């Protein structure tokens, strides 16, 4: 197997893993939103669900252009995060979601690098746009956490 073919296979697996992460997060967010104490937290989580679903659709499009489907790949890290989540106060809820967003950003960065190395410029552009959205979400989560608690010390450790 040629090196480029092997790298492409690894990149496709990254995309499938990222798709699984987005789908798992989109499924978990409504339950998380129901436990939110504040309406602004609930609204943020439901908005993030829409974004996660859009990112999953974008990944399906990229995979489709490669004649691939998401398949049965499961993102174990997101699975653990969702499984370990327990209803608590809003700050803990936001910290959990922020950890998920950080996983998204990390995996998007890797997928972008793979797309660029392999010459999939259109995919790289789509993935970059998704990463910018996730970085904005991360900043918004931090801001919301600070506003709710009036200080950054407890939240900044997320």
PDB file of C-alpha atoms in Angstrom:
ATOM      1  CA  UNK A   1       0.000   0.000   0.000  1.00  0.00           C
ATOM      2  CA  UNK A   2       1.403   3.376  -1.025  1.00  0.00           C
ATOM      3  CA  UNK A   3       2.152   5.943   1.678  1.00  0.00           C
ATOM      4  CA  UNK A   4      -0.415   8.424   0.305  1.00  0.00           C
ATOM      5  CA  UNK A   5      -3.088   5.740   0.283  1.00  0.00           C
ATOM      6  CA  UNK A   6      -2.301   4.840   3.894  1.00  0.00           C
ATOM      7  CA  UNK A   7      -2.394   8.501   4.947  1.00  0.00           C
ATOM      8  CA  UNK A   8      -5.720   8.926   3.180  1.00  0.00           C
ATOM      9  CA  UNK A   9      -7.124   5.895   5.022  1.00  0.00           C
ATOM     10  CA  UNK A  10      -5.962   7.332   8.353  1.00  0.00           C
ATOM     11  CA  UNK A  11      -7.478  10.725   7.514  1.00  0.00           C
ATOM     12  CA  UNK A  12     -10.793   9.109   6.602  1.00  0.00           C
ATOM     13  CA  UNK A  13     -10.764   7.334   9.979  1.00  0.00           C
ATOM     14  CA  UNK A  14     -10.177  10.726  11.645  1.00  0.00           C
ATOM     15  CA  UNK A  15     -13.192  12.125   9.814  1.00  0.00           C
ATOM     16  CA  UNK A  16     -15.346   9.180  10.856  1.00  0.00           C
ATOM     17  CA  UNK A  17     -14.220   9.561  14.475  1.00  0.00           C
ATOM     18  CA  UNK A  18     -14.985  13.278  14.375  1.00  0.00           C
ATOM     19  CA  UNK A  19     -18.410  12.510  12.900  1.00  0.00           C
ATOM     20  CA  UNK A  20     -19.102  10.121  15.771  1.00  0.00           C
ATOM     21  CA  UNK A  21     -18.056  12.789  18.266  1.00  0.00           C
ATOM     22  CA  UNK A  22     -20.475  15.308  16.737  1.00  0.00           C
ATOM     23  CA  UNK A  23     -23.355  12.813  16.625  1.00  0.00           C
ATOM     24  CA  UNK A  24     -22.804  11.692  20.238  1.00  0.00           C
ATOM     25  CA  UNK A  25     -22.640  15.291  21.424  1.00  0.00           C
ATOM     26  CA  UNK A  26     -25.775  16.246  19.488  1.00  0.00           C
ATOM     27  CA  UNK A  27     -27.624  13.334  21.092  1.00  0.00           C
ATOM     28  CA  UNK A  28     -26.441  14.167  24.623  1.00  0.00           C
ATOM     29  CA  UNK A  29     -27.062  17.926  24.589  1.00  0.00           C
ATOM     30  CA  UNK A  30     -30.873  17.864  24.933  1.00  0.00           C
ATOM     31  CA  UNK A  31     -30.623  15.779  28.122  1.00  0.00           C
ATOM     32  CA  UNK A  32     -27.948  18.113  29.422  1.00  0.00           C
ATOM     33  CA  UNK A  33     -30.063  21.140  28.535  1.00  0.00           C
ATOM     34  CA  UNK A  34     -33.006  19.734  30.513  1.00  0.00           C
ATOM     35  CA  UNK A  35     -30.859  19.759  33.660  1.00  0.00           C
ATOM     36  CA  UNK A  36     -29.695  23.357  33.226  1.00  0.00           C
ATOM     37  CA  UNK A  37     -30.708  25.689  36.015  1.00  0.00           C
ATOM     38  CA  UNK A  38     -30.606  28.810  33.856  1.00  0.00           C
ATOM     39  CA  UNK A  39     -32.416  29.478  30.627  1.00  0.00           C
ATOM     40  CA  UNK A  40     -29.313  31.033  29.037  1.00  0.00           C
ATOM     41  CA  UNK A  41     -27.370  27.813  29.646  1.00  0.00           C
ATOM     42  CA  UNK A  42     -30.225  25.719  28.274  1.00  0.00           C
ATOM     43  CA  UNK A  43     -30.451  27.925  25.176  1.00  0.00           C
ATOM     44  CA  UNK A  44     -26.699  27.777  24.632  1.00  0.00           C
ATOM     45  CA  UNK A  45     -26.694  23.972  24.803  1.00  0.00           C
ATOM     46  CA  UNK A  46     -29.599  23.661  22.394  1.00  0.00           C
ATOM     47  CA  UNK A  47     -27.893  26.081  20.001  1.00  0.00           C
ATOM     48  CA  UNK A  48     -24.695  24.050  20.237  1.00  0.00           C
ATOM     49  CA  UNK A  49     -26.703  20.946  19.360  1.00  0.00           C
ATOM     50  CA  UNK A  50     -27.769  22.588  16.100  1.00  0.00           C
ATOM     51  CA  UNK A  51     -24.121  23.374  15.359  1.00  0.00           C
ATOM     52  CA  UNK A  52     -23.021  19.804  16.183  1.00  0.00           C
ATOM     53  CA  UNK A  53     -25.670  18.406  13.849  1.00  0.00           C
ATOM     54  CA  UNK A  54     -24.538  20.789  11.094  1.00  0.00           C
ATOM     55  CA  UNK A  55     -20.937  19.688  11.578  1.00  0.00           C
ATOM     56  CA  UNK A  56     -21.993  16.028  11.383  1.00  0.00           C
ATOM     57  CA  UNK A  57     -23.770  16.780   8.098  1.00  0.00           C
ATOM     58  CA  UNK A  58     -20.688  18.592   6.774  1.00  0.00           C
ATOM     59  CA  UNK A  59     -18.541  15.562   7.629  1.00  0.00           C
ATOM     60  CA  UNK A  60     -21.028  13.265   5.880  1.00  0.00           C
ATOM     61  CA  UNK A  61     -20.666  15.467   2.802  1.00  0.00           C
ATOM     62  CA  UNK A  62     -16.870  15.281   2.888  1.00  0.00           C
ATOM     63  CA  UNK A  63     -16.976  11.529   3.393  1.00  0.00           C
ATOM     64  CA  UNK A  64     -19.518  11.174   0.588  1.00  0.00           C
ATOM     65  CA  UNK A  65     -17.196  13.006  -1.796  1.00  0.00           C
ATOM     66  CA  UNK A  66     -14.602  10.368  -0.915  1.00  0.00           C
ATOM     67  CA  UNK A  67     -17.148   7.576  -1.557  1.00  0.00           C
ATOM     68  CA  UNK A  68     -17.165   6.813   2.163  1.00  0.00           C
ATOM     69  CA  UNK A  69     -19.827   6.764   4.879  1.00  0.00           C
ATOM     70  CA  UNK A  70     -19.441   7.424   8.610  1.00  0.00           C
ATOM     71  CA  UNK A  71     -19.882   3.701   9.245  1.00  0.00           C
ATOM     72  CA  UNK A  72     -19.745   2.228  12.716  1.00  0.00           C
ATOM     73  CA  UNK A  73     -16.806   4.211  14.053  1.00  0.00           C
ATOM     74  CA  UNK A  74     -17.333   5.387  17.630  1.00  0.00           C
ATOM     75  CA  UNK A  75     -15.413   8.190  19.288  1.00  0.00           C
ATOM     76  CA  UNK A  76     -14.469   6.539  22.579  1.00  0.00           C
ATOM     77  CA  UNK A  77     -13.380   9.799  24.227  1.00  0.00           C
ATOM     78  CA  UNK A  78     -16.755  11.473  23.657  1.00  0.00           C
ATOM     79  CA  UNK A  79     -18.502   8.279  24.702  1.00  0.00           C
ATOM     80  CA  UNK A  80     -16.655   8.388  28.030  1.00  0.00           C
ATOM     81  CA  UNK A  81     -17.370  12.082  28.501  1.00  0.00           C
ATOM     82  CA  UNK A  82     -21.089  11.558  27.925  1.00  0.00           C
ATOM     83  CA  UNK A  83     -21.187   8.417  30.087  1.00  0.00           C
ATOM     84  CA  UNK A  84     -19.368  10.113  32.971  1.00  0.00           C
ATOM     85  CA  UNK A  85     -21.540  13.231  32.906  1.00  0.00           C
ATOM     86  CA  UNK A  86     -23.822  13.541  35.919  1.00  0.00           C
ATOM     87  CA  UNK A  87     -26.433  16.267  36.400  1.00  0.00           C
ATOM     88  CA  UNK A  88     -24.991  18.930  38.633  1.00  0.00           C
ATOM     89  CA  UNK A  89     -24.937  22.694  38.684  1.00  0.00           C
ATOM     90  CA  UNK A  90     -24.667  24.853  35.577  1.00  0.00           C
ATOM     91  CA  UNK A  91     -20.938  25.440  35.976  1.00  0.00           C
ATOM     92  CA  UNK A  92     -20.191  21.713  35.941  1.00  0.00           C
ATOM     93  CA  UNK A  93     -22.499  21.317  32.974  1.00  0.00           C
ATOM     94  CA  UNK A  94     -20.634  24.036  31.090  1.00  0.00           C
ATOM     95  CA  UNK A  95     -17.275  22.493  32.013  1.00  0.00           C
ATOM     96  CA  UNK A  96     -18.385  19.140  30.622  1.00  0.00           C
ATOM     97  CA  UNK A  97     -19.577  20.692  27.380  1.00  0.00           C
ATOM     98  CA  UNK A  98     -16.388  22.713  27.146  1.00  0.00           C
ATOM     99  CA  UNK A  99     -14.322  19.524  27.404  1.00  0.00           C
ATOM    100  CA  UNK A 100     -16.371  18.189  24.487  1.00  0.00           C
ATOM    101  CA  UNK A 101     -15.722  21.363  22.501  1.00  0.00           C
ATOM    102  CA  UNK A 102     -11.995  20.998  23.194  1.00  0.00           C
ATOM    103  CA  UNK A 103     -12.157  17.454  21.802  1.00  0.00           C
ATOM    104  CA  UNK A 104     -13.879  18.822  18.710  1.00  0.00           C
ATOM    105  CA  UNK A 105     -11.218  21.504  18.230  1.00  0.00           C
ATOM    106  CA  UNK A 106      -8.374  19.023  18.681  1.00  0.00           C
ATOM    107  CA  UNK A 107      -9.818  16.563  16.171  1.00  0.00           C
ATOM    108  CA  UNK A 108     -10.711  19.304  13.700  1.00  0.00           C
ATOM    109  CA  UNK A 109      -7.115  20.574  13.786  1.00  0.00           C
ATOM    110  CA  UNK A 110      -5.839  17.085  12.963  1.00  0.00           C
ATOM    111  CA  UNK A 111      -8.402  16.648  10.194  1.00  0.00           C
ATOM    112  CA  UNK A 112      -7.465  20.029   8.706  1.00  0.00           C
ATOM    113  CA  UNK A 113      -3.790  19.086   8.684  1.00  0.00           C
ATOM    114  CA  UNK A 114      -4.603  15.792   6.996  1.00  0.00           C
ATOM    115  CA  UNK A 115      -6.731  17.493   4.362  1.00  0.00           C
ATOM    116  CA  UNK A 116      -3.975  19.972   3.572  1.00  0.00           C
ATOM    117  CA  UNK A 117      -1.231  17.339   3.388  1.00  0.00           C
ATOM    118  CA  UNK A 118      -3.352  15.178   1.103  1.00  0.00           C
ATOM    119  CA  UNK A 119      -4.474  18.082  -1.102  1.00  0.00           C
ATOM    120  CA  UNK A 120      -8.167  18.107  -0.180  1.00  0.00           C
ATOM    121  CA  UNK A 121      -8.388  21.884  -0.162  1.00  0.00           C
ATOM    122  CA  UNK A 122     -12.197  22.115  -0.245  1.00  0.00           C
ATOM    123  CA  UNK A 123     -12.463  19.774   2.733  1.00  0.00           C
ATOM    124  CA  UNK A 124      -9.790  21.779   4.560  1.00  0.00           C
ATOM    125  CA  UNK A 125     -11.832  24.961   4.059  1.00  0.00           C
ATOM    126  CA  UNK A 126     -14.997  23.356   5.437  1.00  0.00           C
ATOM    127  CA  UNK A 127     -13.118  21.924   8.402  1.00  0.00           C
ATOM    128  CA  UNK A 128     -11.455  25.299   9.081  1.00  0.00           C
ATOM    129  CA  UNK A 129     -14.854  26.999   9.147  1.00  0.00           C
ATOM    130  CA  UNK A 130     -16.102  24.375  11.613  1.00  0.00           C
ATOM    131  CA  UNK A 131     -13.029  24.861  13.795  1.00  0.00           C
ATOM    132  CA  UNK A 132     -13.544  28.626  13.853  1.00  0.00           C
ATOM    133  CA  UNK A 133     -17.125  28.029  14.994  1.00  0.00           C
ATOM    134  CA  UNK A 134     -15.931  25.690  17.749  1.00  0.00           C
ATOM    135  CA  UNK A 135     -13.322  28.191  18.905  1.00  0.00           C
ATOM    136  CA  UNK A 136     -16.064  30.813  19.084  1.00  0.00           C
ATOM    137  CA  UNK A 137     -18.235  28.347  21.050  1.00  0.00           C
ATOM    138  CA  UNK A 138     -15.353  27.720  23.445  1.00  0.00           C
ATOM    139  CA  UNK A 139     -14.899  31.437  24.062  1.00  0.00           C
ATOM    140  CA  UNK A 140     -18.661  31.831  24.514  1.00  0.00           C
ATOM    141  CA  UNK A 141     -18.745  28.968  27.022  1.00  0.00           C
ATOM    142  CA  UNK A 142     -15.944  30.569  29.019  1.00  0.00           C
ATOM    143  CA  UNK A 143     -17.696  33.941  28.960  1.00  0.00           C
ATOM    144  CA  UNK A 144     -21.007  32.387  30.014  1.00  0.00           C
ATOM    145  CA  UNK A 145     -19.323  30.525  32.853  1.00  0.00           C
ATOM    146  CA  UNK A 146     -17.630  33.694  34.122  1.00  0.00           C
ATOM    147  CA  UNK A 147     -20.849  35.687  33.862  1.00  0.00           C
ATOM    148  CA  UNK A 148     -22.828  33.086  35.782  1.00  0.00           C
ATOM    149  CA  UNK A 149     -20.352  32.884  38.605  1.00  0.00           C
ATOM    150  CA  UNK A 150     -18.911  36.351  38.553  1.00  0.00           C
ATOM    151  CA  UNK A 151     -15.338  35.082  38.468  1.00  0.00           C
ATOM    152  CA  UNK A 152     -13.131  32.930  36.294  1.00  0.00           C
ATOM    153  CA  UNK A 153     -11.166  30.969  38.881  1.00  0.00           C
ATOM    154  CA  UNK A 154     -13.398  27.903  39.227  1.00  0.00           C
ATOM    155  CA  UNK A 155     -14.337  27.795  35.560  1.00  0.00           C
ATOM    156  CA  UNK A 156     -10.944  28.522  34.025  1.00  0.00           C
ATOM    157  CA  UNK A 157      -9.639  25.111  35.083  1.00  0.00           C
ATOM    158  CA  UNK A 158     -11.857  23.360  32.505  1.00  0.00           C
TER     159      UNK A 158
END
